[in-house]
mmCIF file of C-alpha atoms in Angstrom:
data_model
loop_
_atom_site.group_PDB
_atom_site.id
_atom_site.type_symbol
_atom_site.label_atom_id
_atom_site.label_comp_id
_atom_site.label_asym_id
_atom_site.label_seq_id
_atom_site.Cartn_x
_atom_site.Cartn_y
_atom_site.Cartn_z
ATOM 1 C CA MET A 32 -0.015 0.018 -0.008
ATOM 2 C CA HIS A 33 1.342 3.442 -0.888
ATOM 3 C CA THR A 34 1.998 5.558 2.161
ATOM 4 C CA LYS A 35 1.721 9.344 1.909
ATOM 5 C CA LYS A 36 4.752 11.411 2.758
ATOM 6 C CA ILE A 37 4.283 13.548 5.825
ATOM 7 C CA ALA A 38 5.236 17.213 6.305
ATOM 8 C CA LEU A 39 5.023 19.675 9.198
ATOM 9 C CA ILE A 40 5.116 23.308 8.277
ATOM 10 C CA THR A 41 5.223 26.102 10.906
ATOM 11 C CA GLY A 42 4.017 29.630 10.283
ATOM 12 C CA CYS A 43 0.751 28.802 8.456
ATOM 13 C CA SER A 44 -1.747 30.871 10.459
ATOM 14 C CA ASP A 45 -2.119 33.731 7.951
ATOM 15 C CA PRO A 46 -3.988 32.581 4.800
ATOM 16 C CA THR A 47 -1.668 34.704 2.677
ATOM 17 C CA SER A 48 1.502 33.398 4.299
ATOM 18 C CA LEU A 49 4.263 31.471 2.628
ATOM 19 C CA GLY A 50 3.509 28.600 5.077
ATOM 20 C CA ALA A 51 -0.055 28.382 3.935
ATOM 21 C CA ALA A 52 0.995 28.358 0.267
ATOM 22 C CA LEU A 53 3.555 25.608 1.012
ATOM 23 C CA ALA A 54 0.871 23.565 2.732
ATOM 24 C CA LEU A 55 -1.497 23.843 -0.185
ATOM 25 C CA ASP A 56 1.246 22.951 -2.709
ATOM 26 C CA LEU A 57 2.173 19.863 -0.823
ATOM 27 C CA LEU A 58 -1.457 18.794 -0.482
ATOM 28 C CA ALA A 59 -1.784 19.057 -4.214
ATOM 29 C CA ARG A 60 1.203 16.708 -4.510
ATOM 30 C CA GLY A 61 -0.428 14.091 -2.365
ATOM 31 C CA TRP A 62 1.326 14.770 0.890
ATOM 32 C CA LYS A 63 -0.174 14.531 4.421
ATOM 33 C CA VAL A 64 0.379 17.975 5.818
ATOM 34 C CA TYR A 65 0.394 19.081 9.473
ATOM 35 C CA ALA A 66 -0.259 22.793 9.592
ATOM 36 C CA PRO A 67 0.200 24.164 13.160
ATOM 37 C CA ALA A 68 -0.618 27.550 14.584
ATOM 38 C CA ILE A 69 -0.750 29.226 18.003
ATOM 39 C CA ASP A 70 -4.448 29.838 17.422
ATOM 40 C CA VAL A 71 -6.009 26.926 15.477
ATOM 41 C CA GLU A 72 -9.205 28.967 14.942
ATOM 42 C CA THR A 73 -7.304 30.919 12.265
ATOM 43 C CA MET A 74 -6.752 27.650 10.302
ATOM 44 C CA SER A 75 -10.233 26.875 9.025
ATOM 45 C CA ALA A 76 -9.275 27.347 5.335
ATOM 46 C CA LEU A 77 -6.342 25.004 5.503
ATOM 47 C CA ALA A 78 -8.362 22.476 7.544
ATOM 48 C CA LYS A 79 -11.038 22.553 4.932
ATOM 49 C CA ALA A 80 -8.430 22.013 2.229
ATOM 50 C CA GLY A 81 -7.252 18.844 3.948
ATOM 51 C CA CYS A 82 -4.469 19.872 6.312
ATOM 52 C CA SER A 83 -4.229 18.329 9.785
ATOM 53 C CA VAL A 84 -4.324 21.389 12.124
ATOM 54 C CA LEU A 85 -2.656 21.265 15.504
ATOM 55 C CA PRO A 86 -1.680 23.879 18.151
ATOM 56 C CA LEU A 87 1.973 24.810 18.138
ATOM 57 C CA ASP A 88 3.897 27.702 19.600
ATOM 58 C CA VAL A 89 7.537 27.079 18.703
ATOM 59 C CA THR A 90 8.657 28.651 21.986
ATOM 60 C CA ASN A 91 6.392 26.308 24.055
ATOM 61 C CA GLU A 92 8.048 23.002 25.011
ATOM 62 C CA ASP A 93 4.712 21.368 25.844
ATOM 63 C CA HIS A 94 3.412 22.245 22.336
ATOM 64 C CA ILE A 95 6.591 20.899 20.705
ATOM 65 C CA GLN A 96 6.355 17.601 22.642
ATOM 66 C CA GLY A 97 2.629 17.338 21.860
ATOM 67 C CA SER A 98 3.316 17.829 18.112
ATOM 68 C CA ALA A 99 5.927 15.071 18.243
ATOM 69 C CA ARG A 100 3.477 12.684 19.902
ATOM 70 C CA THR A 101 0.843 13.490 17.218
ATOM 71 C CA ILE A 102 3.198 12.960 14.329
ATOM 72 C CA GLY A 103 4.686 9.761 15.668
ATOM 73 C CA THR A 104 7.758 7.978 14.289
ATOM 74 C CA LYS A 105 7.583 9.076 10.645
ATOM 75 C CA LEU A 106 8.210 12.591 9.310
ATOM 76 C CA ASP A 107 9.534 13.215 5.802
ATOM 77 C CA LEU A 108 9.675 17.015 5.812
ATOM 78 C CA LEU A 109 9.897 19.740 8.403
ATOM 79 C CA ILE A 110 9.633 23.357 7.138
ATOM 80 C CA ASN A 111 10.620 25.960 9.735
ATOM 81 C CA ASN A 112 8.785 29.010 8.408
ATOM 82 C CA ALA A 113 7.411 30.660 11.528
ATOM 83 C CA ALA A 114 9.273 33.885 12.257
ATOM 84 C CA VAL A 115 8.978 37.501 13.311
ATOM 85 C CA GLU A 116 10.739 40.464 11.775
ATOM 86 C CA GLY A 117 11.885 43.506 13.690
ATOM 87 C CA LEU A 118 13.407 46.360 11.644
ATOM 88 C CA GLY A 119 15.497 49.056 13.184
ATOM 89 C CA PRO A 120 19.128 50.021 14.025
ATOM 90 C CA LEU A 121 20.951 47.659 16.329
ATOM 91 C CA LEU A 122 21.971 50.542 18.597
ATOM 92 C CA ASP A 123 18.316 51.104 19.411
ATOM 93 C CA THR A 124 17.246 47.445 19.704
ATOM 94 C CA ASP A 125 15.739 46.421 23.071
ATOM 95 C CA PRO A 126 17.785 43.370 24.311
ATOM 96 C CA SER A 127 14.757 41.763 25.885
ATOM 97 C CA GLN A 128 12.768 41.919 22.610
ATOM 98 C CA LEU A 129 15.853 40.786 20.681
ATOM 99 C CA HIS A 130 15.965 37.809 22.948
ATOM 100 C CA GLU A 131 12.244 37.077 22.222
ATOM 101 C CA MET A 132 12.946 37.309 18.469
ATOM 102 C CA TYR A 133 15.745 34.748 18.839
ATOM 103 C CA ARG A 134 13.412 32.511 20.811
ATOM 104 C CA ILE A 135 10.948 32.555 17.908
ATOM 105 C CA ASN A 136 13.331 32.613 14.947
ATOM 106 C CA MET A 137 16.191 30.484 16.110
ATOM 107 C CA PHE A 138 15.770 28.638 19.434
ATOM 108 C CA GLY A 139 12.208 27.427 18.719
ATOM 109 C CA PRO A 140 12.998 25.908 15.283
ATOM 110 C CA LEU A 141 16.122 24.279 16.652
ATOM 111 C CA ARG A 142 14.220 22.683 19.517
ATOM 112 C CA LEU A 143 11.588 21.464 17.025
ATOM 113 C CA ILE A 144 14.358 19.871 14.952
ATOM 114 C CA GLN A 145 15.856 18.243 18.105
ATOM 115 C CA VAL A 146 12.536 16.781 19.219
ATOM 116 C CA LEU A 147 11.518 15.539 15.730
ATOM 117 C CA SER A 148 15.079 14.379 14.709
ATOM 118 C CA ASN A 149 14.322 10.634 15.241
ATOM 119 C CA ALA A 150 11.269 10.757 13.045
ATOM 120 C CA LEU A 151 13.122 12.785 10.403
ATOM 121 C CA ILE A 152 16.280 10.627 10.382
ATOM 122 C CA GLY A 153 14.247 7.407 10.420
ATOM 123 C CA SER A 154 12.489 8.584 7.306
ATOM 124 C CA ARG A 155 15.682 9.992 5.751
ATOM 125 C CA GLY A 156 13.777 13.172 5.641
ATOM 126 C CA CYS A 157 14.468 16.847 5.009
ATOM 127 C CA VAL A 158 14.570 20.039 7.063
ATOM 128 C CA VAL A 159 13.948 23.308 5.262
ATOM 129 C CA ASN A 160 14.790 26.487 7.154
ATOM 130 C CA ILE A 161 13.248 29.604 5.674
ATOM 131 C CA GLY A 162 15.797 32.366 6.081
ATOM 132 C CA SER A 163 16.187 35.749 4.516
ATOM 133 C CA VAL A 164 18.553 37.673 2.272
ATOM 134 C CA GLY A 165 18.906 39.915 5.402
ATOM 135 C CA VAL A 166 21.724 37.500 6.256
ATOM 136 C CA TYR A 167 23.813 39.454 3.769
ATOM 137 C CA GLY A 168 24.056 42.321 6.250
ATOM 138 C CA LEU A 169 21.242 44.660 5.189
ATOM 139 C CA PRO A 170 21.116 47.728 7.426
ATOM 140 C CA PHE A 171 18.269 47.741 9.978
ATOM 141 C CA HIS A 172 17.856 43.957 9.608
ATOM 142 C CA GLY A 173 20.455 43.052 12.132
ATOM 143 C CA ALA A 174 18.113 41.239 14.559
ATOM 144 C CA TYR A 175 16.529 39.203 11.757
ATOM 145 C CA ALA A 176 19.662 38.130 9.927
ATOM 146 C CA SER A 177 21.031 35.522 12.289
ATOM 147 C CA ILE A 178 19.330 32.235 11.277
ATOM 148 C CA LEU A 179 21.834 29.879 9.683
ATOM 149 C CA SER A 180 21.592 26.152 9.123
ATOM 150 C CA ASP A 181 24.983 25.346 7.451
ATOM 151 C CA VAL A 182 26.334 23.727 10.601
ATOM 152 C CA LEU A 183 23.249 21.538 11.030
ATOM 153 C CA ARG A 184 23.422 20.441 7.404
ATOM 154 C CA ARG A 185 27.067 19.384 7.761
ATOM 155 C CA GLU A 186 26.420 17.575 11.066
ATOM 156 C CA THR A 187 23.417 15.573 9.956
ATOM 157 C CA ALA A 188 24.268 14.671 6.345
ATOM 158 C CA PRO A 189 25.970 11.444 7.383
ATOM 159 C CA LEU A 190 22.705 10.472 9.173
ATOM 160 C CA GLY A 191 20.718 10.806 5.990
ATOM 161 C CA LEU A 192 18.977 14.004 6.968
ATOM 162 C CA ARG A 193 18.954 16.779 4.362
ATOM 163 C CA VAL A 194 18.911 20.391 5.475
ATOM 164 C CA ILE A 195 18.042 23.081 2.952
ATOM 165 C CA THR A 196 18.324 26.786 3.526
ATOM 166 C CA VAL A 197 15.964 29.164 1.703
ATOM 167 C CA GLU A 198 17.352 32.714 1.383
ATOM 168 C CA LEU A 199 14.068 34.522 0.888
ATOM 169 C CA ALA A 200 13.974 37.811 -0.936
ATOM 170 C CA MET A 201 10.751 39.673 -1.773
ATOM 171 C CA VAL A 202 7.698 37.426 -1.529
ATOM 172 C CA MET A 203 4.211 38.849 -1.074
ATOM 173 C CA THR A 204 3.138 37.929 2.456
ATOM 174 C CA ALA A 205 1.589 39.739 5.440
ATOM 175 C CA MET A 206 5.148 40.234 6.861
ATOM 176 C CA LEU A 207 6.234 42.084 3.729
ATOM 177 C CA ARG A 208 3.161 44.217 3.700
ATOM 178 C CA GLY A 209 3.804 45.193 7.317
ATOM 179 C CA GLU A 210 0.538 43.712 8.567
ATOM 180 C CA ASN A 211 2.254 41.761 11.338
ATOM 181 C CA PRO A 212 4.726 44.293 12.754
ATOM 182 C CA TYR A 213 7.131 43.248 15.481
ATOM 183 C CA ARG A 214 8.896 46.210 17.067
ATOM 184 C CA ALA A 215 12.137 45.727 18.926
ATOM 185 C CA ASP A 216 12.760 49.384 19.735
ATOM 186 C CA LEU A 217 14.210 50.748 22.925
ATOM 187 C CA PRO A 218 12.146 53.278 24.838
ATOM 188 C CA GLU A 219 12.768 56.788 23.553
ATOM 189 C CA ALA A 220 14.849 57.801 26.574
ATOM 190 C CA GLN A 221 17.294 54.957 26.012
ATOM 191 C CA ARG A 222 17.872 55.396 22.268
ATOM 192 C CA SER A 223 21.213 56.495 20.896
ATOM 193 C CA PRO A 224 21.342 60.242 20.092
ATOM 194 C CA HIS A 225 22.317 59.619 16.459
ATOM 195 C CA PHE A 226 19.380 57.407 15.551
ATOM 196 C CA SER A 227 16.814 59.232 17.658
ATOM 197 C CA ARG A 228 17.681 62.392 15.665
ATOM 198 C CA TRP A 229 18.090 60.893 12.182
ATOM 199 C CA TYR A 230 16.372 57.519 11.941
ATOM 200 C CA SER A 231 12.937 59.159 12.132
ATOM 201 C CA THR A 232 13.836 60.813 8.814
ATOM 202 C CA ILE A 233 15.282 57.625 7.256
ATOM 203 C CA ALA A 234 12.397 55.355 8.245
ATOM 204 C CA PRO A 235 9.644 56.939 6.140
ATOM 205 C CA ARG A 236 11.883 56.891 3.052
ATOM 206 C CA TYR A 237 12.731 53.248 3.711
ATOM 207 C CA ARG A 238 9.085 52.307 4.170
ATOM 208 C CA ASN A 239 8.065 54.125 0.965
ATOM 209 C CA ASP A 240 10.771 52.320 -0.972
ATOM 210 C CA LEU A 241 9.616 49.034 0.484
ATOM 211 C CA VAL A 242 5.975 49.732 -0.498
ATOM 212 C CA GLU A 243 7.064 50.384 -4.121
ATOM 213 C CA LEU A 244 9.268 47.339 -4.266
ATOM 214 C CA SER A 245 6.652 45.141 -2.740
ATOM 215 C CA LYS A 246 4.395 45.741 -5.726
ATOM 216 C CA LYS A 247 6.871 43.576 -7.679
ATOM 217 C CA ALA A 248 7.143 40.880 -5.051
ATOM 218 C CA MET A 249 6.769 37.229 -6.069
ATOM 219 C CA PRO A 250 3.345 35.721 -5.175
ATOM 220 C CA ALA A 251 3.585 33.286 -2.244
ATOM 221 C CA SER A 252 2.137 30.459 -4.302
ATOM 222 C CA LYS A 253 4.916 30.793 -6.868
ATOM 223 C CA ALA A 254 7.590 30.893 -4.196
ATOM 224 C CA ALA A 255 6.109 27.804 -2.524
ATOM 225 C CA LYS A 256 6.258 25.891 -5.778
ATOM 226 C CA GLN A 257 9.810 26.705 -6.342
ATOM 227 C CA ILE A 258 10.710 25.651 -2.803
ATOM 228 C CA ILE A 259 8.926 22.317 -3.079
ATOM 229 C CA ASP A 260 10.515 21.713 -6.500
ATOM 230 C CA ALA A 261 13.896 22.315 -4.931
ATOM 231 C CA ILE A 262 13.077 19.814 -2.183
ATOM 232 C CA ASP A 263 12.394 17.243 -4.898
ATOM 233 C CA ASN A 264 15.762 17.978 -6.373
ATOM 234 C CA GLU A 265 18.169 15.899 -4.275
ATOM 235 C CA GLY A 266 21.116 18.187 -4.999
ATOM 236 C CA SER A 267 19.597 21.348 -3.446
ATOM 237 C CA LEU A 268 21.329 22.606 -0.392
ATOM 238 C CA LYS A 269 20.703 26.351 -0.488
ATOM 239 C CA ILE A 270 18.182 28.152 -2.692
ATOM 240 C CA TRP A 271 17.361 31.828 -3.307
ATOM 241 C CA ILE A 272 13.689 32.604 -3.814
ATOM 242 C CA GLY A 273 11.761 35.811 -4.540
ATOM 243 C CA THR A 274 11.980 39.049 -6.458
ATOM 244 C CA MET A 275 15.552 40.391 -6.560
ATOM 245 C CA ALA A 276 16.928 37.055 -5.087
ATOM 246 C CA TRP A 277 19.200 36.725 -8.099
ATOM 247 C CA ILE A 278 21.232 39.702 -6.864
ATOM 248 C CA PHE A 279 22.213 37.850 -3.694
ATOM 249 C CA ARG A 280 22.789 34.562 -5.526
ATOM 250 C CA TRP A 281 24.812 35.697 -8.499
ATOM 251 C CA MET A 282 26.147 39.212 -7.859
ATOM 252 C CA TRP A 283 26.501 39.953 -4.148
ATOM 253 C CA PRO A 284 29.113 37.276 -3.261
ATOM 254 C CA TYR A 285 31.488 38.641 -5.883
ATOM 255 C CA LEU A 286 31.455 42.296 -4.734
ATOM 256 C CA SER A 287 34.043 43.597 -2.371
ATOM 257 C CA THR A 288 33.000 44.319 1.177
ATOM 258 C CA ALA A 289 33.435 47.973 0.611
ATOM 259 C CA ARG A 290 31.234 47.888 -2.434
ATOM 260 C CA GLN A 291 28.574 45.969 -0.632
ATOM 261 C CA ASP A 292 28.622 48.509 2.196
ATOM 262 C CA LYS A 293 28.273 51.452 -0.204
ATOM 263 C CA ILE A 294 25.343 49.893 -2.069
ATOM 264 C CA ASN A 295 23.580 49.201 1.239
ATOM 265 C CA ARG A 296 24.180 52.694 2.523
ATOM 266 C CA ASP A 297 22.918 54.252 -0.674
ATOM 267 C CA LEU A 298 19.811 52.091 -1.211
ATOM 268 C CA LEU A 299 18.674 52.062 2.434
ATOM 269 C CA HIS A 300 19.409 55.751 3.054
ATOM 270 C CA VAL A 301 22.007 55.089 5.753
ATOM 271 C CA ASN A 302 24.100 57.897 4.360
ATOM 272 C CA MET A 303 21.507 60.289 5.769
ATOM 273 C CA LEU A 304 22.917 59.538 9.270
ATOM 274 C CA LYS A 305 25.122 62.271 10.704
ATOM 275 C CA THR A 306 26.896 62.710 13.995
ATOM 276 C CA LYS A 307 25.144 64.749 16.631
ATOM 277 C CA ALA A 308 27.642 67.599 16.083
ATOM 278 C CA ASP A 309 26.655 67.968 12.412
#
């Protein structure tokens, strides 16, 4: 008897999310899909489509253990897609909120991998970590650019577990549209004098640029198809997905550090910053 492959995808609660698009794409390919969310009441559309919905907060150990019990001993694919984004200068980032961001974006997914590792390795499965081109050092993305899976891939390859990193560029989701903001700002009184004076001028220009660029963003459904196609390709280790992703795949690595810094400063208006004495 043919047994369906089984996938667990985090970050599916928004119907326009990449996670939801990935779930629907896998369903169409005949997979059994677990689509978790903190609030399962938001998952009616995916449940109706055929997903198995379960409660999961990636920072909650009881939820993680419960998901493992539900899934059992076989898991072919884990996609770590749940994340929050907090934009802003590192000098003004609240350490407590930065810690919370790491809990959601890094520690939670790592714990999920640990708990589900036996089911994944037993199935010679695959872990896909949805990252961001923010890893290339984009200004004001410092808190979001720290999720890497290269070490995990190298450690687990001999066990038969594949680990794929997705460097996500512009994909049309609620996060890109700014509908799920996550602020990691310090209180006004604690902010650095340089950014408190100048960042308020930079931020509107940055947001306006983002709005214009987002009009050209890749649809989530198209990004999902490309990701699943890459999973089916046994040779895929790292993939670049989304509008403008080609820049980071084919051009960025070959630029000097000084050139990268200048492009970033110009495009993201960092050159507007001045010292307090100016």
